[in-house]
Amino acid sequence: MSQQSAVPKPSLQGVRTKVRKGQVKAQAKHEPAVFRDQLYKHLETVPENDFEGFSAKLVQAGGTLEYLKYADALFEILLVGGLIQPGGSYLDDGAPMSPFSVFNARNPPDIEELKKYVDVFNKLNRRFKYLQKPFEEQSLPTLLQYIGRWSSEQRDKLAMTIGLLLSQGLVTAACLQSLTKDHLIKNDQSINILALVFSAYLTDQSIDHLATTLKRGNIKDLLLFFPPNKRDAKILDAFFREKNLPTVADWYTKKQYAIAKDAIMKELKEVVERSDDSESIISAIQSKLEEQRLPETELIQSIWQGLMASVDWSARPDQIEGLALREVGKFAPVLVAFCKGPKTQVALINIVQVYCYDDTRVMKAFPQILKVLYNKDCVSDQAIIYWYQKGSKPQGRQHFLKATEGLVKFLQEQEESEEDDDEDEE
C-alpha cells in the first residue's frame, strides 16, 4: 500500500463550518450575561435618578446591542435589576445589580417616582416598537409568576409599575393571567398584587377605563385571583373595600348583576315561548335567583325587559298601544310577585317610563300602562304620587308628568277622601 500524502486537503472558501447543537447551546447560555455587561457600560455613565439620561443611553445602546434577541434579558435588567434564572432566582455570577431598574426606586414606593421609570419604558418601546410584543407576552408574564421570590417592597414596586404601564396603554392586561397560577393564588398573594396594580392604575384612569382594559386583556373574573376557598362575591367586595378600592368592588358587583339580569331575561324569553303561564314564569325566575341574588330594583328591571322582549310587536301601528296594555295586564301577576316594597314599585314606574321613552310606539300609552299596573296591584297610589312629585327619571320627564297629571290628581283626591273617612269614623 502506498503512503498517504501529507498534502492538506482542499477546502471551500467562505463556507461556515457546521457547529454541533450542544456547542451552540453552551455558547448561547452565557450570551445574556455578555449582553448585560455591555448594557451596563452604557448605563453606568448616567447619574442616579437622571431619567432623561437613562432614556437617551438606552436608545443609544439599541443601535449596537441586539435588543430583540435579548429582549427578555433587557427587561429583566430594567425591571428587577438583573438576569433571572428558571425558577426565579438571580443569575449567580457575581455581577452587580443594574444601575437602572424599577427595584432601585426608593422605599416605600412612591407613585410619582415610579411614573418616571415608566416614562423610560415608554420612550424605549416607542423607539424600538419591536420590543412591545416580547415585553407584554414574555417578560412581564414570566416575572409575575416569580413575584413571590422578592421582598414585599420589591413586589409593591413591580406591581405598581405594571399598573402604570397598563394605564398608559404600554401593555395589555393579558400579562396578569400569570397571577392565576396555583402557586401564586394561595395565601392571597395574587389578589394583593392585583390590588396594587389597580390602585396604581386608578391614579390616572377611571374605573370604566380599567374595566375596558381588563376586558381587552381577557380578564373575565376577578375571583380567579383568589384562593379556591375564597371565591365568593362577598369576600371580593370586602377585600377591595378594605384596600380602599370601593370603585372596584362596586364595578364588580354591577358586572355580576348585569350577568344575572341577562340570564333572567334569556330564561324569561324561553319560558314565555313555551308557555305564558304566570306560575311557570315565576318559578323560572326563582330558580335563577337561587344561582345569583339580585337587588329587587335590579330584578324588576330584568323581569320587565325580559317580558317585553318576548312580545311579538309586529302589529299595525294603530294596534300597538292596545297590544301593550294587554301584554302588561297578562304579565301583571309576575310583576306583583317580585314588586312588593315601595322602593321597587317606584323603580318599576321608572323602568316603564324609560321603556316608553325609548320606544316611541308606546310613548302615548304610558298613563294607561300605569293605570293597569295600579289596578293589578303592581304599584300603589303612594308609589305613583312619589314618582310624580320627586322620583321620576329625566328621560322625557316633562312629557310623562303632564300625561299623568290627571291620574295623579285622581289618586291624591282619593287618598284625601279616605283620610277624611278615617277621621269621621274616629
mmCIF file with all atom_site columns, C-alpha atoms in Angstrom, residues 133-283:
data_model
loop_
_atom_site.group_PDB
_atom_site.id
_atom_site.type_symbol
_atom_site.label_atom_id
_atom_site.label_alt_id
_atom_site.label_comp_id
_atom_site.label_asym_id
_atom_site.label_entity_id
_atom_site.label_seq_id
_atom_site.pdbx_PDB_ins_code
_atom_site.Cartn_x
_atom_site.Cartn_y
_atom_site.Cartn_z
_atom_site.occupancy
_atom_site.B_iso_or_equiv
_atom_site.pdbx_formal_charge
_atom_site.auth_seq_id
_atom_site.auth_comp_id
_atom_site.auth_asym_id
_atom_site.auth_atom_id
_atom_site.pdbx_PDB_model_num
ATOM 1   C CA . LYS A 1 133 ? -44.671 42.114 21.893 1.00 0.00 ? 133 LYS A CA 1
ATOM 2   C CA . PRO A 1 134 ? -41.896 40.343 23.867 1.00 0.00 ? 134 PRO A CA 1
ATOM 3   C CA . PHE A 1 135 ? -42.356 42.844 26.704 1.00 0.00 ? 135 PHE A CA 1
ATOM 4   C CA . GLU A 1 136 ? -46.039 42.071 27.302 1.00 0.00 ? 136 GLU A CA 1
ATOM 5   C CA . GLU A 1 137 ? -46.166 38.454 26.104 1.00 0.00 ? 137 GLU A CA 1
ATOM 6   C CA . GLN A 1 138 ? -42.935 37.072 27.570 1.00 0.00 ? 138 GLN A CA 1
ATOM 7   C CA . SER A 1 139 ? -41.095 39.328 30.011 1.00 0.00 ? 139 SER A CA 1
ATOM 8   C CA . LEU A 1 140 ? -43.945 40.581 32.221 1.00 0.00 ? 140 LEU A CA 1
ATOM 9   C CA . PRO A 1 141 ? -45.803 37.215 32.479 1.00 0.00 ? 141 PRO A CA 1
ATOM 10  C CA . THR A 1 142 ? -42.539 35.466 33.364 1.00 0.00 ? 142 THR A CA 1
ATOM 11  C CA . LEU A 1 143 ? -41.571 37.981 36.046 1.00 0.00 ? 143 LEU A CA 1
ATOM 12  C CA . LEU A 1 144 ? -45.083 37.958 37.521 1.00 0.00 ? 144 LEU A CA 1
ATOM 13  C CA . GLN A 1 145 ? -45.007 34.198 38.008 1.00 0.00 ? 145 GLN A CA 1
ATOM 14  C CA . TYR A 1 146 ? -41.825 34.650 40.079 1.00 0.00 ? 146 TYR A CA 1
ATOM 15  C CA . ILE A 1 147 ? -43.165 37.617 42.057 1.00 0.00 ? 147 ILE A CA 1
ATOM 16  C CA . GLY A 1 148 ? -43.177 35.638 45.299 1.00 0.00 ? 148 GLY A CA 1
ATOM 17  C CA . ARG A 1 149 ? -39.382 35.437 45.182 1.00 0.00 ? 149 ARG A CA 1
ATOM 18  C CA . TRP A 1 150 ? -38.845 39.107 46.036 1.00 0.00 ? 150 TRP A CA 1
ATOM 19  C CA . SER A 1 151 ? -39.265 41.240 49.139 1.00 0.00 ? 151 SER A CA 1
ATOM 20  C CA . SER A 1 152 ? -42.582 42.959 49.863 1.00 0.00 ? 152 SER A CA 1
ATOM 21  C CA . GLU A 1 153 ? -41.138 46.343 48.825 1.00 0.00 ? 153 GLU A CA 1
ATOM 22  C CA . GLN A 1 154 ? -39.869 44.926 45.537 1.00 0.00 ? 154 GLN A CA 1
ATOM 23  C CA . ARG A 1 155 ? -43.219 43.237 44.862 1.00 0.00 ? 155 ARG A CA 1
ATOM 24  C CA . ASP A 1 156 ? -45.007 46.512 45.522 1.00 0.00 ? 156 ASP A CA 1
ATOM 25  C CA . LYS A 1 157 ? -42.736 48.395 43.100 1.00 0.00 ? 157 LYS A CA 1
ATOM 26  C CA . LEU A 1 158 ? -43.205 45.863 40.316 1.00 0.00 ? 158 LEU A CA 1
ATOM 27  C CA . ALA A 1 159 ? -46.992 45.651 40.826 1.00 0.00 ? 159 ALA A CA 1
ATOM 28  C CA . MET A 1 160 ? -47.428 49.435 40.866 1.00 0.00 ? 160 MET A CA 1
ATOM 29  C CA . THR A 1 161 ? -45.216 49.802 37.793 1.00 0.00 ? 161 THR A CA 1
ATOM 30  C CA . ILE A 1 162 ? -47.325 47.260 35.906 1.00 0.00 ? 162 ILE A CA 1
ATOM 31  C CA . GLY A 1 163 ? -50.447 49.202 36.929 1.00 0.00 ? 163 GLY A CA 1
ATOM 32  C CA . LEU A 1 164 ? -48.964 52.363 35.419 1.00 0.00 ? 164 LEU A CA 1
ATOM 33  C CA . LEU A 1 165 ? -47.839 50.515 32.268 1.00 0.00 ? 165 LEU A CA 1
ATOM 34  C CA . LEU A 1 166 ? -51.411 49.260 31.841 1.00 0.00 ? 166 LEU A CA 1
ATOM 35  C CA . SER A 1 167 ? -52.989 52.654 32.495 1.00 0.00 ? 167 SER A CA 1
ATOM 36  C CA . GLN A 1 168 ? -50.817 54.257 29.799 1.00 0.00 ? 168 GLN A CA 1
ATOM 37  C CA . GLY A 1 169 ? -51.596 51.519 27.284 1.00 0.00 ? 169 GLY A CA 1
ATOM 38  C CA . LEU A 1 170 ? -47.977 50.360 27.049 1.00 0.00 ? 170 LEU A CA 1
ATOM 39  C CA . VAL A 1 171 ? -49.026 46.733 27.670 1.00 0.00 ? 171 VAL A CA 1
ATOM 40  C CA . THR A 1 172 ? -52.306 44.816 27.772 1.00 0.00 ? 172 THR A CA 1
ATOM 41  C CA . ALA A 1 173 ? -53.874 43.203 30.826 1.00 0.00 ? 173 ALA A CA 1
ATOM 42  C CA . ALA A 1 174 ? -53.210 39.745 29.348 1.00 0.00 ? 174 ALA A CA 1
ATOM 43  C CA . CYS A 1 175 ? -49.939 39.666 31.301 1.00 0.00 ? 175 CYS A CA 1
ATOM 44  C CA . LEU A 1 176 ? -51.994 39.466 34.531 1.00 0.00 ? 176 LEU A CA 1
ATOM 45  C CA . GLN A 1 177 ? -53.082 35.933 33.607 1.00 0.00 ? 177 GLN A CA 1
ATOM 46  C CA . SER A 1 178 ? -49.798 34.729 35.164 1.00 0.00 ? 178 SER A CA 1
ATOM 47  C CA . LEU A 1 179 ? -51.165 35.668 38.587 1.00 0.00 ? 179 LEU A CA 1
ATOM 48  C CA . THR A 1 180 ? -53.846 32.963 38.365 1.00 0.00 ? 180 THR A CA 1
ATOM 49  C CA . LYS A 1 181 ? -51.263 30.181 38.695 1.00 0.00 ? 181 LYS A CA 1
ATOM 50  C CA . ASP A 1 182 ? -51.873 27.862 41.645 1.00 0.00 ? 182 ASP A CA 1
ATOM 51  C CA . HIS A 1 183 ? -48.635 28.649 43.487 1.00 0.00 ? 183 HIS A CA 1
ATOM 52  C CA . LEU A 1 184 ? -49.470 32.372 43.479 1.00 0.00 ? 184 LEU A CA 1
ATOM 53  C CA . ILE A 1 185 ? -53.153 32.430 44.388 1.00 0.00 ? 185 ILE A CA 1
ATOM 54  C CA . LYS A 1 186 ? -52.587 30.682 47.701 1.00 0.00 ? 186 LYS A CA 1
ATOM 55  C CA . ASN A 1 187 ? -52.055 32.887 50.752 1.00 0.00 ? 187 ASN A CA 1
ATOM 56  C CA . ASP A 1 188 ? -53.797 35.773 48.917 1.00 0.00 ? 188 ASP A CA 1
ATOM 57  C CA . GLN A 1 189 ? -50.568 36.669 47.126 1.00 0.00 ? 189 GLN A CA 1
ATOM 58  C CA . SER A 1 190 ? -52.089 37.168 43.669 1.00 0.00 ? 190 SER A CA 1
ATOM 59  C CA . ILE A 1 191 ? -55.050 39.222 44.794 1.00 0.00 ? 191 ILE A CA 1
ATOM 60  C CA . ASN A 1 192 ? -52.835 41.514 46.889 1.00 0.00 ? 192 ASN A CA 1
ATOM 61  C CA . ILE A 1 193 ? -50.624 42.115 43.847 1.00 0.00 ? 193 ILE A CA 1
ATOM 62  C CA . LEU A 1 194 ? -53.713 42.773 41.740 1.00 0.00 ? 194 LEU A CA 1
ATOM 63  C CA . ALA A 1 195 ? -54.960 45.330 44.268 1.00 0.00 ? 195 ALA A CA 1
ATOM 64  C CA . LEU A 1 196 ? -51.669 47.233 43.946 1.00 0.00 ? 196 LEU A CA 1
ATOM 65  C CA . VAL A 1 197 ? -51.900 47.081 40.147 1.00 0.00 ? 197 VAL A CA 1
ATOM 66  C CA . PHE A 1 198 ? -55.450 48.513 40.285 1.00 0.00 ? 198 PHE A CA 1
ATOM 67  C CA . SER A 1 199 ? -54.518 51.150 42.842 1.00 0.00 ? 199 SER A CA 1
ATOM 68  C CA . ALA A 1 200 ? -51.708 52.477 40.619 1.00 0.00 ? 200 ALA A CA 1
ATOM 69  C CA . TYR A 1 201 ? -53.886 52.265 37.516 1.00 0.00 ? 201 TYR A CA 1
ATOM 70  C CA . LEU A 1 202 ? -56.688 54.306 39.095 1.00 0.00 ? 202 LEU A CA 1
ATOM 71  C CA . THR A 1 203 ? -54.368 57.187 39.974 1.00 0.00 ? 203 THR A CA 1
ATOM 72  C CA . ASP A 1 204 ? -54.503 58.115 36.266 1.00 0.00 ? 204 ASP A CA 1
ATOM 73  C CA . GLN A 1 205 ? -57.612 56.474 34.851 1.00 0.00 ? 205 GLN A CA 1
ATOM 74  C CA . SER A 1 206 ? -61.267 55.821 35.713 1.00 0.00 ? 206 SER A CA 1
ATOM 75  C CA . ILE A 1 207 ? -62.843 52.526 36.758 1.00 0.00 ? 207 ILE A CA 1
ATOM 76  C CA . ASP A 1 208 ? -64.593 52.343 33.358 1.00 0.00 ? 208 ASP A CA 1
ATOM 77  C CA . HIS A 1 209 ? -61.205 52.666 31.652 1.00 0.00 ? 209 HIS A CA 1
ATOM 78  C CA . LEU A 1 210 ? -59.865 49.851 33.847 1.00 0.00 ? 210 LEU A CA 1
ATOM 79  C CA . ALA A 1 211 ? -62.904 47.683 33.050 1.00 0.00 ? 211 ALA A CA 1
ATOM 80  C CA . THR A 1 212 ? -62.252 48.110 29.317 1.00 0.00 ? 212 THR A CA 1
ATOM 81  C CA . THR A 1 213 ? -58.569 47.261 29.758 1.00 0.00 ? 213 THR A CA 1
ATOM 82  C CA . LEU A 1 214 ? -59.399 44.082 31.689 1.00 0.00 ? 214 LEU A CA 1
ATOM 83  C CA . LYS A 1 215 ? -61.921 43.033 29.063 1.00 0.00 ? 215 LYS A CA 1
ATOM 84  C CA . ARG A 1 216 ? -59.413 43.516 26.237 1.00 0.00 ? 216 ARG A CA 1
ATOM 85  C CA . GLY A 1 217 ? -56.872 41.503 28.207 1.00 0.00 ? 217 GLY A CA 1
ATOM 86  C CA . ASN A 1 218 ? -59.418 38.664 28.558 1.00 0.00 ? 218 ASN A CA 1
ATOM 87  C CA . ILE A 1 219 ? -59.520 39.005 32.368 1.00 0.00 ? 219 ILE A CA 1
ATOM 88  C CA . LYS A 1 220 ? -63.065 37.707 32.824 1.00 0.00 ? 220 LYS A CA 1
ATOM 89  C CA . ASP A 1 221 ? -63.459 37.056 36.546 1.00 0.00 ? 221 ASP A CA 1
ATOM 90  C CA . LEU A 1 222 ? -61.512 38.579 39.435 1.00 0.00 ? 222 LEU A CA 1
ATOM 91  C CA . LEU A 1 223 ? -62.494 35.649 41.652 1.00 0.00 ? 223 LEU A CA 1
ATOM 92  C CA . LEU A 1 224 ? -59.880 33.540 39.819 1.00 0.00 ? 224 LEU A CA 1
ATOM 93  C CA . PHE A 1 225 ? -57.180 35.578 41.583 1.00 0.00 ? 225 PHE A CA 1
ATOM 94  C CA . PHE A 1 226 ? -58.479 34.409 44.975 1.00 0.00 ? 226 PHE A CA 1
ATOM 95  C CA . PRO A 1 227 ? -57.743 31.004 46.567 1.00 0.00 ? 227 PRO A CA 1
ATOM 96  C CA . PRO A 1 228 ? -60.494 28.474 45.669 1.00 0.00 ? 228 PRO A CA 1
ATOM 97  C CA . ASN A 1 229 ? -61.941 28.565 49.199 1.00 0.00 ? 229 ASN A CA 1
ATOM 98  C CA . LYS A 1 230 ? -62.401 32.370 48.990 1.00 0.00 ? 230 LYS A CA 1
ATOM 99  C CA . ARG A 1 231 ? -64.065 32.662 45.602 1.00 0.00 ? 231 ARG A CA 1
ATOM 100 C CA . ASP A 1 232 ? -67.148 34.405 46.849 1.00 0.00 ? 232 ASP A CA 1
ATOM 101 C CA . ALA A 1 233 ? -68.561 37.763 45.722 1.00 0.00 ? 233 ALA A CA 1
ATOM 102 C CA . LYS A 1 234 ? -68.989 38.961 49.323 1.00 0.00 ? 234 LYS A CA 1
ATOM 103 C CA . ILE A 1 235 ? -65.347 38.191 50.144 1.00 0.00 ? 235 ILE A CA 1
ATOM 104 C CA . LEU A 1 236 ? -64.240 40.027 46.992 1.00 0.00 ? 236 LEU A CA 1
ATOM 105 C CA . ASP A 1 237 ? -66.371 43.053 47.877 1.00 0.00 ? 237 ASP A CA 1
ATOM 106 C CA . ALA A 1 238 ? -64.993 43.213 51.422 1.00 0.00 ? 238 ALA A CA 1
ATOM 107 C CA . PHE A 1 239 ? -61.403 42.765 50.203 1.00 0.00 ? 239 PHE A CA 1
ATOM 108 C CA . PHE A 1 240 ? -61.402 45.673 47.754 1.00 0.00 ? 240 PHE A CA 1
ATOM 109 C CA . ARG A 1 241 ? -63.191 47.953 50.201 1.00 0.00 ? 241 ARG A CA 1
ATOM 110 C CA . GLU A 1 242 ? -60.558 47.129 52.814 1.00 0.00 ? 242 GLU A CA 1
ATOM 111 C CA . LYS A 1 243 ? -57.876 48.021 50.240 1.00 0.00 ? 243 LYS A CA 1
ATOM 112 C CA . ASN A 1 244 ? -59.561 51.409 49.730 1.00 0.00 ? 244 ASN A CA 1
ATOM 113 C CA . LEU A 1 245 ? -60.750 50.413 46.257 1.00 0.00 ? 245 LEU A CA 1
ATOM 114 C CA . PRO A 1 246 ? -64.555 50.755 46.607 1.00 0.00 ? 246 PRO A CA 1
ATOM 115 C CA . THR A 1 247 ? -64.925 51.613 42.916 1.00 0.00 ? 247 THR A CA 1
ATOM 116 C CA . VAL A 1 248 ? -63.542 48.169 42.009 1.00 0.00 ? 248 VAL A CA 1
ATOM 117 C CA . ALA A 1 249 ? -65.968 46.495 44.436 1.00 0.00 ? 249 ALA A CA 1
ATOM 118 C CA . ASP A 1 250 ? -68.919 48.469 43.023 1.00 0.00 ? 250 ASP A CA 1
ATOM 119 C CA . TRP A 1 251 ? -67.888 47.770 39.422 1.00 0.00 ? 251 TRP A CA 1
ATOM 120 C CA . TYR A 1 252 ? -67.589 44.036 40.058 1.00 0.00 ? 252 TYR A CA 1
ATOM 121 C CA . THR A 1 253 ? -70.985 43.937 41.773 1.00 0.00 ? 253 THR A CA 1
ATOM 122 C CA . LYS A 1 254 ? -72.641 45.763 38.876 1.00 0.00 ? 254 LYS A CA 1
ATOM 123 C CA . LYS A 1 255 ? -70.956 43.422 36.420 1.00 0.00 ? 255 LYS A CA 1
ATOM 124 C CA . GLN A 1 256 ? -72.314 40.378 38.276 1.00 0.00 ? 256 GLN A CA 1
ATOM 125 C CA . TYR A 1 257 ? -75.758 41.995 38.367 1.00 0.00 ? 257 TYR A CA 1
ATOM 126 C CA . ALA A 1 258 ? -75.597 42.525 34.610 1.00 0.00 ? 258 ALA A CA 1
ATOM 127 C CA . ILE A 1 259 ? -74.691 38.860 34.053 1.00 0.00 ? 259 ILE A CA 1
ATOM 128 C CA . ALA A 1 260 ? -77.544 37.730 36.308 1.00 0.00 ? 260 ALA A CA 1
ATOM 129 C CA . LYS A 1 261 ? -80.020 40.099 34.623 1.00 0.00 ? 261 LYS A CA 1
ATOM 130 C CA . ASP A 1 262 ? -79.056 38.838 31.173 1.00 0.00 ? 262 ASP A CA 1
ATOM 131 C CA . ALA A 1 263 ? -79.540 35.246 32.366 1.00 0.00 ? 263 ALA A CA 1
ATOM 132 C CA . ILE A 1 264 ? -83.015 36.061 33.750 1.00 0.00 ? 264 ILE A CA 1
ATOM 133 C CA . MET A 1 265 ? -84.044 37.887 30.573 1.00 0.00 ? 265 MET A CA 1
ATOM 134 C CA . LYS A 1 266 ? -82.904 34.986 28.424 1.00 0.00 ? 266 LYS A CA 1
ATOM 135 C CA . GLU A 1 267 ? -84.696 32.487 30.657 1.00 0.00 ? 267 GLU A CA 1
ATOM 136 C CA . LEU A 1 268 ? -87.899 34.537 30.602 1.00 0.00 ? 268 LEU A CA 1
ATOM 137 C CA . LYS A 1 269 ? -87.905 34.704 26.810 1.00 0.00 ? 269 LYS A CA 1
ATOM 138 C CA . GLU A 1 270 ? -87.505 30.927 26.552 1.00 0.00 ? 270 GLU A CA 1
ATOM 139 C CA . VAL A 1 271 ? -90.170 30.192 29.195 1.00 0.00 ? 271 VAL A CA 1
ATOM 140 C CA . VAL A 1 272 ? -92.721 32.564 27.649 1.00 0.00 ? 272 VAL A CA 1
ATOM 141 C CA . GLU A 1 273 ? -92.143 30.989 24.225 1.00 0.00 ? 273 GLU A CA 1
ATOM 142 C CA . ARG A 1 274 ? -93.066 27.619 25.751 1.00 0.00 ? 274 ARG A CA 1
ATOM 143 C CA . SER A 1 275 ? -95.861 28.859 27.982 1.00 0.00 ? 275 SER A CA 1
ATOM 144 C CA . ASP A 1 276 ? -97.228 32.181 29.196 1.00 0.00 ? 276 ASP A CA 1
ATOM 145 C CA . ASP A 1 277 ? -98.491 30.655 32.435 1.00 0.00 ? 277 ASP A CA 1
ATOM 146 C CA . SER A 1 278 ? -97.638 33.059 35.283 1.00 0.00 ? 278 SER A CA 1
ATOM 147 C CA . GLU A 1 279 ? -96.760 30.293 37.737 1.00 0.00 ? 279 GLU A CA 1
ATOM 148 C CA . SER A 1 280 ? -94.236 28.795 35.312 1.00 0.00 ? 280 SER A CA 1
ATOM 149 C CA . ILE A 1 281 ? -92.630 32.187 34.741 1.00 0.00 ? 281 ILE A CA 1
ATOM 150 C CA . ILE A 1 282 ? -92.420 32.956 38.478 1.00 0.00 ? 282 ILE A CA 1
ATOM 151 C CA . SER A 1 283 ? -90.907 29.530 39.166 1.00 0.00 ? 283 SER A CA 1
#
